[in-house]
Short mmCIF file of C-alpha atoms in Angstrom, two decimals:
data_model
loop_
_atom_site.label_atom_id
_atom_site.label_comp_id
_atom_site.label_asym_id
_atom_site.label_seq_id
_atom_site.Cartn_x
_atom_site.Cartn_y
_atom_site.Cartn_z
CA UNK A 1 23.38 -40.64 -143.92
CA UNK A 2 20.91 -38.28 -143.34
CA UNK A 3 21.64 -35.45 -140.61
CA UNK A 4 18.16 -33.72 -141.22
CA UNK A 5 14.74 -34.40 -143.02
CA UNK A 6 10.92 -33.93 -142.61
CA UNK A 7 9.82 -37.03 -141.02
CA UNK A 8 6.50 -38.20 -142.74
CA UNK A 9 3.42 -39.62 -140.24
CA UNK A 10 3.49 -43.12 -139.56
CA UNK A 11 -0.07 -43.35 -139.89
CA UNK A 12 -2.71 -41.60 -141.97
CA UNK A 13 -5.79 -42.42 -139.91
CA UNK A 14 -6.75 -42.40 -136.38
CA UNK A 15 -9.95 -44.85 -135.10
CA UNK A 16 -11.96 -43.33 -132.78
CA UNK A 17 -13.71 -46.43 -131.55
CA UNK A 18 -15.12 -47.34 -134.88
CA UNK A 19 -15.16 -44.10 -136.81
CA UNK A 20 -11.46 -43.00 -138.70
CA UNK A 21 -10.31 -39.98 -138.24
CA UNK A 22 -8.25 -39.45 -141.10
CA UNK A 23 -5.49 -36.42 -141.87
CA UNK A 24 -6.40 -35.76 -145.66
CA UNK A 25 -9.84 -35.24 -144.92
CA UNK A 26 -9.21 -33.16 -141.49
CA UNK A 27 -6.71 -30.95 -143.78
CA UNK A 28 -9.63 -30.50 -146.52
CA UNK A 29 -12.19 -29.54 -144.31
CA UNK A 30 -9.86 -27.12 -142.12
CA UNK A 31 -8.72 -25.45 -145.56
CA UNK A 32 -12.55 -25.29 -146.71
CA UNK A 33 -13.32 -23.46 -143.31
CA UNK A 34 -10.41 -21.08 -143.45
CA UNK A 35 -11.50 -20.29 -147.29
CA UNK A 36 -14.81 -19.12 -146.41
CA UNK A 37 -13.85 -17.26 -143.08
CA UNK A 38 -11.58 -15.11 -144.88
CA UNK A 39 -13.96 -14.89 -147.72
CA UNK A 40 -16.59 -13.66 -145.56
CA UNK A 41 -14.19 -10.85 -143.91
CA UNK A 42 -13.74 -9.65 -147.55
CA UNK A 43 -17.26 -9.61 -148.46
CA UNK A 44 -18.23 -7.94 -145.79
CA UNK A 45 -15.81 -5.50 -146.45
CA UNK A 46 -16.69 -4.73 -150.27
CA UNK A 47 -20.45 -4.20 -148.71
CA UNK A 48 -22.28 -7.58 -148.83
CA UNK A 49 -23.96 -9.26 -145.75
CA UNK A 50 -22.22 -11.30 -143.70
CA UNK A 51 -23.21 -15.00 -144.15
CA UNK A 52 -23.66 -14.76 -147.80
CA UNK A 53 -20.38 -16.40 -148.78
CA UNK A 54 -20.81 -19.71 -146.48
CA UNK A 55 -24.67 -19.74 -148.03
CA UNK A 56 -23.07 -19.51 -151.43
CA UNK A 57 -20.37 -22.02 -150.44
CA UNK A 58 -22.93 -24.91 -149.52
CA UNK A 59 -23.19 -25.11 -153.30
CA UNK A 60 -19.77 -24.58 -154.27
CA UNK A 61 -18.35 -27.15 -151.94
CA UNK A 62 -20.20 -30.03 -152.74
CA UNK A 63 -19.68 -29.28 -156.76
CA UNK A 64 -15.88 -28.69 -156.37
CA UNK A 65 -15.45 -31.96 -154.32
CA UNK A 66 -16.73 -33.66 -157.35
CA UNK A 67 -15.22 -31.96 -159.82
CA UNK A 68 -11.74 -32.53 -158.20
CA UNK A 69 -12.39 -36.15 -157.99
CA UNK A 70 -13.34 -36.61 -161.72
CA UNK A 71 -10.15 -34.46 -163.06
CA UNK A 72 -8.28 -36.96 -160.84
CA UNK A 73 -9.73 -40.21 -162.16
CA UNK A 74 -10.11 -39.15 -165.74
CA UNK A 75 -6.69 -38.28 -165.87
CA UNK A 76 -5.54 -40.76 -163.50
CA UNK A 77 -7.81 -43.38 -164.71
CA UNK A 78 -5.61 -46.72 -164.87
CA UNK A 79 -5.88 -47.76 -160.85
CA UNK A 80 -9.66 -47.38 -161.40
CA UNK A 81 -10.78 -48.29 -165.06
CA UNK A 82 -7.22 -50.20 -166.20
CA UNK A 83 -6.18 -53.59 -166.27
CA UNK A 84 -6.85 -54.85 -162.99
CA UNK A 85 -8.65 -51.76 -161.80
CA UNK A 86 -11.16 -51.01 -159.32
CA UNK A 87 -14.22 -49.18 -160.20
CA UNK A 88 -15.36 -48.57 -156.46
CA UNK A 89 -12.05 -47.05 -155.60
CA UNK A 90 -13.01 -43.95 -157.70
CA UNK A 91 -15.05 -42.91 -154.55
CA UNK A 92 -12.41 -43.30 -152.19
CA UNK A 93 -11.93 -39.88 -151.73
CA UNK A 94 -10.31 -40.08 -148.44
CA UNK A 95 -7.75 -42.32 -150.03
CA UNK A 96 -6.20 -38.85 -151.92
CA UNK A 97 -6.50 -37.84 -155.31
CA UNK A 98 -8.23 -34.21 -156.20
CA UNK A 99 -7.60 -32.44 -158.68
CA UNK A 100 -7.44 -28.74 -158.12
CA UNK A 101 -8.20 -27.75 -161.56
CA UNK A 102 -11.35 -29.75 -161.79
CA UNK A 103 -12.19 -28.76 -158.67
CA UNK A 104 -12.17 -24.76 -159.27
CA UNK A 105 -14.16 -25.50 -162.09
CA UNK A 106 -16.72 -27.47 -161.18
CA UNK A 107 -16.98 -25.57 -157.90
CA UNK A 108 -16.92 -22.36 -159.95
CA UNK A 109 -20.63 -23.94 -161.55
CA UNK A 110 -21.77 -24.47 -157.83
CA UNK A 111 -20.62 -20.66 -156.66
CA UNK A 112 -22.69 -19.60 -160.08
CA UNK A 113 -26.19 -21.62 -158.87
CA UNK A 114 -25.61 -19.99 -155.62
CA UNK A 115 -25.28 -16.67 -157.21
CA UNK A 116 -27.52 -16.46 -159.13
CA UNK A 117 -29.90 -17.71 -156.29
CA UNK A 118 -28.59 -14.62 -154.19
CA UNK A 119 -29.22 -12.19 -157.00
CA UNK A 120 -25.37 -11.34 -157.31
CA UNK A 121 -22.91 -11.31 -159.83
CA UNK A 122 -20.22 -14.64 -159.75
CA UNK A 123 -16.76 -12.17 -160.59
CA UNK A 124 -17.59 -9.91 -157.51
CA UNK A 125 -17.90 -13.30 -155.21
CA UNK A 126 -15.00 -14.97 -156.67
CA UNK A 127 -12.64 -11.83 -156.03
CA UNK A 128 -13.86 -11.81 -152.39
CA UNK A 129 -13.23 -15.88 -152.28
CA UNK A 130 -9.62 -15.60 -154.35
CA UNK A 131 -7.04 -15.43 -150.80
CA UNK A 132 -9.22 -17.85 -149.09
CA UNK A 133 -8.99 -20.26 -151.74
CA UNK A 134 -5.11 -19.62 -152.02
CA UNK A 135 -4.68 -20.43 -148.16
CA UNK A 136 -7.33 -23.21 -148.05
CA UNK A 137 -5.31 -25.17 -150.33
CA UNK A 138 -2.22 -24.40 -148.71
CA UNK A 139 -3.55 -25.83 -146.01
CA UNK A 140 -5.10 -28.90 -147.92
CA UNK A 141 -1.83 -30.02 -149.34
CA UNK A 142 -0.85 -30.88 -146.07
CA UNK A 143 -3.19 -34.06 -146.75
CA UNK A 144 -0.50 -35.44 -148.70
CA UNK A 145 2.18 -35.38 -146.63
CA UNK A 146 -0.26 -37.63 -143.92
CA UNK A 147 -0.94 -39.62 -147.30
CA UNK A 148 2.46 -39.73 -147.81
CA UNK A 149 1.74 -39.15 -151.87
CA UNK A 150 2.85 -36.54 -154.96
CA UNK A 151 6.49 -35.61 -153.61
CA UNK A 152 9.57 -34.70 -155.93
CA UNK A 153 12.84 -36.47 -157.04
CA UNK A 154 15.48 -37.87 -154.45
CA UNK A 155 17.36 -35.37 -152.54
CA UNK A 156 19.83 -34.99 -149.59
CA UNK A 157 18.40 -31.33 -148.86
CA UNK A 158 18.20 -30.52 -144.93
CA UNK A 159 14.54 -29.95 -145.88
CA UNK A 160 14.24 -33.38 -147.82
CA UNK A 161 10.93 -35.37 -146.83
CA UNK A 162 10.92 -38.70 -145.62
CA UNK A 163 9.08 -41.29 -147.42
CA UNK A 164 8.79 -44.92 -146.09
CA UNK A 165 8.57 -48.25 -147.75
CA UNK A 166 5.33 -49.81 -149.19
CA UNK A 167 5.07 -52.24 -151.74
CA UNK A 168 1.49 -52.41 -152.10
CA UNK A 169 1.44 -49.05 -153.16
CA UNK A 170 4.69 -49.25 -155.35
CA UNK A 171 5.97 -46.46 -152.88
CA UNK A 172 10.36 -46.51 -152.26
CA UNK A 173 11.16 -45.42 -149.06
CA UNK A 174 13.85 -42.58 -149.23
CA UNK A 175 13.99 -38.54 -149.00
CA UNK A 176 12.66 -36.65 -151.40
CA UNK A 177 11.79 -33.16 -152.28
CA UNK A 178 8.55 -32.12 -150.34
CA UNK A 179 6.41 -30.96 -153.23
CA UNK A 180 3.34 -30.72 -150.76
CA UNK A 181 5.43 -27.83 -148.76
CA UNK A 182 6.71 -26.21 -151.73
CA UNK A 183 3.13 -25.81 -153.31
CA UNK A 184 1.49 -24.89 -149.41
CA UNK A 185 4.38 -22.07 -149.15
CA UNK A 186 4.07 -21.16 -152.73
CA UNK A 187 -0.17 -20.77 -151.93
CA UNK A 188 0.08 -18.28 -148.80
CA UNK A 189 2.67 -16.27 -151.18
CA UNK A 190 -0.52 -16.17 -153.41
CA UNK A 191 -2.94 -15.17 -150.97
CA UNK A 192 -0.53 -11.97 -149.88
CA UNK A 193 0.03 -11.37 -153.29
CA UNK A 194 -3.72 -11.16 -154.13
CA UNK A 195 -4.66 -9.39 -151.29
CA UNK A 196 -1.76 -6.68 -151.52
CA UNK A 197 -2.60 -6.11 -155.20
CA UNK A 198 -6.83 -6.03 -154.55
CA UNK A 199 -6.04 -3.13 -152.02
CA UNK A 200 -3.24 -1.25 -154.04
CA UNK A 201 -4.96 -1.29 -157.41
CA UNK A 202 -8.56 -1.61 -156.41
CA UNK A 203 -9.32 -4.80 -158.86
CA UNK A 204 -12.98 -5.61 -159.74
CA UNK A 205 -15.02 -7.75 -161.73
CA UNK A 206 -13.00 -10.72 -161.58
CA UNK A 207 -9.73 -9.82 -161.67
CA UNK A 208 -8.76 -10.60 -158.05
CA UNK A 209 -9.92 -14.30 -159.05
CA UNK A 210 -7.98 -13.99 -161.88
CA UNK A 211 -4.95 -13.30 -160.63
CA UNK A 212 -4.87 -15.56 -158.03
CA UNK A 213 -5.28 -18.23 -161.07
CA UNK A 214 -2.44 -16.68 -163.30
CA UNK A 215 -0.28 -16.59 -159.83
CA UNK A 216 -0.85 -20.16 -158.86
CA UNK A 217 -0.38 -21.38 -162.02
CA UNK A 218 2.87 -20.05 -162.15
CA UNK A 219 4.40 -21.66 -159.10
CA UNK A 220 2.18 -24.93 -159.92
CA UNK A 221 4.43 -25.53 -163.49
CA UNK A 222 7.68 -25.67 -161.94
CA UNK A 223 6.52 -27.74 -158.71
CA UNK A 224 4.53 -30.27 -160.98
CA UNK A 225 7.66 -30.38 -163.15
CA UNK A 226 9.65 -32.06 -159.80
CA UNK A 227 7.11 -34.58 -158.87
CA UNK A 228 7.70 -38.28 -159.88
CA UNK A 229 4.38 -39.79 -159.43
CA UNK A 230 3.05 -41.47 -162.82
CA UNK A 231 1.20 -39.31 -164.89
CA UNK A 232 0.60 -38.65 -168.52
CA UNK A 233 2.72 -36.94 -170.72
CA UNK A 234 2.03 -34.74 -173.68
CA UNK A 235 5.24 -33.72 -176.02
CA UNK A 236 7.61 -34.73 -173.12
CA UNK A 237 5.77 -32.87 -170.51
CA UNK A 238 3.21 -33.74 -167.75
CA UNK A 239 -0.45 -33.24 -168.38
CA UNK A 240 -0.50 -30.89 -164.96
CA UNK A 241 2.32 -28.57 -166.67
CA UNK A 242 0.19 -28.20 -169.74
CA UNK A 243 -3.13 -27.56 -167.79
CA UNK A 244 -0.99 -24.90 -165.99
CA UNK A 245 0.56 -23.02 -168.97
CA UNK A 246 -2.70 -22.80 -170.74
CA UNK A 247 -5.32 -21.99 -167.62
CA UNK A 248 -2.09 -19.00 -166.89
CA UNK A 249 -2.77 -17.75 -170.09
CA UNK A 250 -6.19 -17.56 -170.03
CA UNK A 251 -6.18 -15.52 -166.78
CA UNK A 252 -3.67 -13.54 -168.21
CA UNK A 253 -5.76 -12.50 -171.21
CA UNK A 254 -8.80 -12.02 -168.75
CA UNK A 255 -7.14 -9.80 -166.39
CA UNK A 256 -6.08 -7.24 -169.56
CA UNK A 257 -9.46 -7.65 -171.58
CA UNK A 258 -11.32 -7.04 -168.48
CA UNK A 259 -9.02 -4.40 -167.36
CA UNK A 260 -10.09 -2.58 -170.85
CA UNK A 261 -14.02 -3.54 -170.76
CA UNK A 262 -14.87 -2.85 -166.98
CA UNK A 263 -12.09 -0.69 -165.07
CA UNK A 264 -12.64 0.00 -161.57
CA UNK A 265 -14.50 -2.01 -158.72
CA UNK A 266 -18.25 -2.71 -158.73
CA UNK A 267 -19.67 -0.13 -156.41
CA UNK A 268 -22.54 -2.53 -155.28
CA UNK A 269 -21.82 -6.52 -154.75
CA UNK A 270 -24.87 -7.27 -153.02
CA UNK A 271 -28.26 -5.79 -153.68
CA UNK A 272 -29.91 -4.31 -150.63
CA UNK A 273 -26.94 -4.70 -148.38
CA UNK A 274 -25.73 -1.16 -147.87
CA UNK A 275 -29.25 -0.21 -147.22
CA UNK A 276 -30.22 -2.56 -144.29
CA UNK A 277 -26.42 -1.73 -142.97
CA UNK A 278 -27.08 1.96 -142.97
CA UNK A 279 -30.59 1.51 -141.67
CA UNK A 280 -29.02 -0.89 -138.99
CA UNK A 281 -26.26 2.23 -138.10
CA UNK A 282 -29.06 4.47 -137.93
CA UNK A 283 -31.31 2.76 -135.19
CA UNK A 284 -28.02 1.88 -133.23
CA UNK A 285 -27.88 6.00 -133.36
CA UNK A 286 -31.53 6.30 -132.26
CA UNK A 287 -31.14 4.03 -129.24
CA UNK A 288 -28.05 5.54 -127.72
CA UNK A 289 -29.72 8.91 -127.78
CA UNK A 290 -31.50 9.87 -124.31
CA UNK A 291 -35.02 9.29 -124.67
CA UNK A 292 -37.01 12.49 -125.10
CA UNK A 293 -34.49 14.57 -126.73
CA UNK A 294 -34.67 15.96 -129.47
CA UNK A 295 -31.55 17.11 -132.27
CA UNK A 296 -32.08 20.52 -131.31
CA UNK A 297 -32.04 19.67 -127.32
CA UNK A 298 -29.26 17.63 -127.57
CA UNK A 299 -27.05 20.41 -129.94
CA UNK A 300 -28.69 23.37 -127.07
CA UNK A 301 -26.71 20.94 -124.44
CA UNK A 302 -23.75 20.23 -126.15
CA UNK A 303 -23.34 24.26 -126.84
CA UNK A 304 -24.17 24.85 -123.33
CA UNK A 305 -27.33 26.91 -124.26
CA UNK A 306 -30.46 26.63 -122.04
CA UNK A 307 -28.47 25.63 -118.46
CA UNK A 308 -28.94 27.72 -115.81
CA UNK A 309 -26.02 30.50 -115.68
CA UNK A 310 -25.36 30.28 -119.48
CA UNK A 311 -25.21 33.83 -121.31
CA UNK A 312 -27.37 33.64 -124.39
CA UNK A 313 -26.74 35.71 -127.54
CA UNK A 314 -29.55 38.16 -128.51
CA UNK A 315 -30.13 39.25 -131.80
CA UNK A 316 -31.03 42.83 -132.90
CA UNK A 317 -34.50 44.13 -132.61
CA UNK A 318 -36.92 44.45 -134.91
CA UNK A 319 -36.41 48.36 -134.30
CA UNK A 320 -32.55 47.92 -134.92
CA UNK A 321 -31.34 48.56 -131.70
CA UNK A 322 -28.61 46.35 -130.61
CA UNK A 323 -28.90 44.50 -127.49
CA UNK A 324 -26.14 43.07 -124.88
CA UNK A 325 -25.94 39.62 -123.32
CA UNK A 326 -29.29 38.63 -120.73
CA UNK A 327 -28.97 36.79 -118.09
CA UNK A 328 -31.71 34.13 -117.91
CA UNK A 329 -33.58 34.65 -114.81
CA UNK A 330 -34.10 38.42 -114.85
CA UNK A 331 -37.40 38.47 -115.82
CA UNK A 332 -38.42 41.71 -114.93
CA UNK A 333 -35.78 42.98 -117.25
CA UNK A 334 -36.76 41.16 -120.00
CA UNK A 335 -40.74 41.93 -119.55
CA UNK A 336 -40.02 45.64 -119.71
CA UNK A 337 -37.80 45.07 -123.09
CA UNK A 338 -40.44 43.17 -124.57
CA UNK A 339 -42.85 46.11 -123.58
CA UNK A 340 -40.79 48.50 -125.37
CA UNK A 341 -41.45 47.16 -128.70
CA UNK A 342 -37.88 45.96 -129.03
CA UNK A 343 -38.55 42.21 -128.95
CA UNK A 344 -35.66 39.96 -128.34
CA UNK A 345 -34.58 36.19 -129.49
CA UNK A 346 -32.17 34.18 -127.91
#
């Protein structure tokens, strides 16, 4: 008898009248918002405009969803186009089935289009977005928990995931490794690693994104190896394990080659953004100053010069005579000094 386990939700969808609210969709949407929010903060810190990340995400997110679905349908085509398959089910994204590889690949195409329209280099944009992508994945993986899918081998560890039986989809009840949780935690770790490395080594030119890809693939390989859902195998290994290994090697190669060809970090990530920020800061400073005061007047006020009772330093006269301190208000003495030819300036 299992004394402890992670329960799965009894239902993955709640109906609000005729509108179905699906846990899987909510996880994906929340993940997208978190990714864009963090990406925007990092973009502004790099010198870009606030809102640019969201504007480009309008292109990247739809492309990513289509790419993720295409990858899943192509690599797991049997339920859709195999014997007794249902082709229209390929459009039922809410039932699960988004491949991260296709989502990132086609999402990058959408981001490239958005960047081109804004005159922004794609590598700089992906560097800002990388940690947010990892956190978005961490949240999105909980959609598998709502759908009771993509779990690992049977186990009796205290953190095992309880899966209910469902003959309609060929699901056998029991307790299994919660691979969705493993990947979610791994993605959080990847986000922390990428943020730390970016600050420590001042990565640029797409190397932050490459580090995210490499770190994610390293974890995905062993997590994928634990899963028991049906998958195509090549030379005894699951297709996604091979994909993770190949993409990992490509990401590491990019890190090495990019560091040699373009060391350092981009000074400008969005043309005109820094100038606009400087102009806005200058306008704010001007508004905060008192009306009618020039810079010289303000400096005089700060130093105490020009106020009644303040002593004013006096320079030597044209005749070389030294002068002491003059007290403002002693008009007769000042007039006499001036008449004597020893003009004094204050």
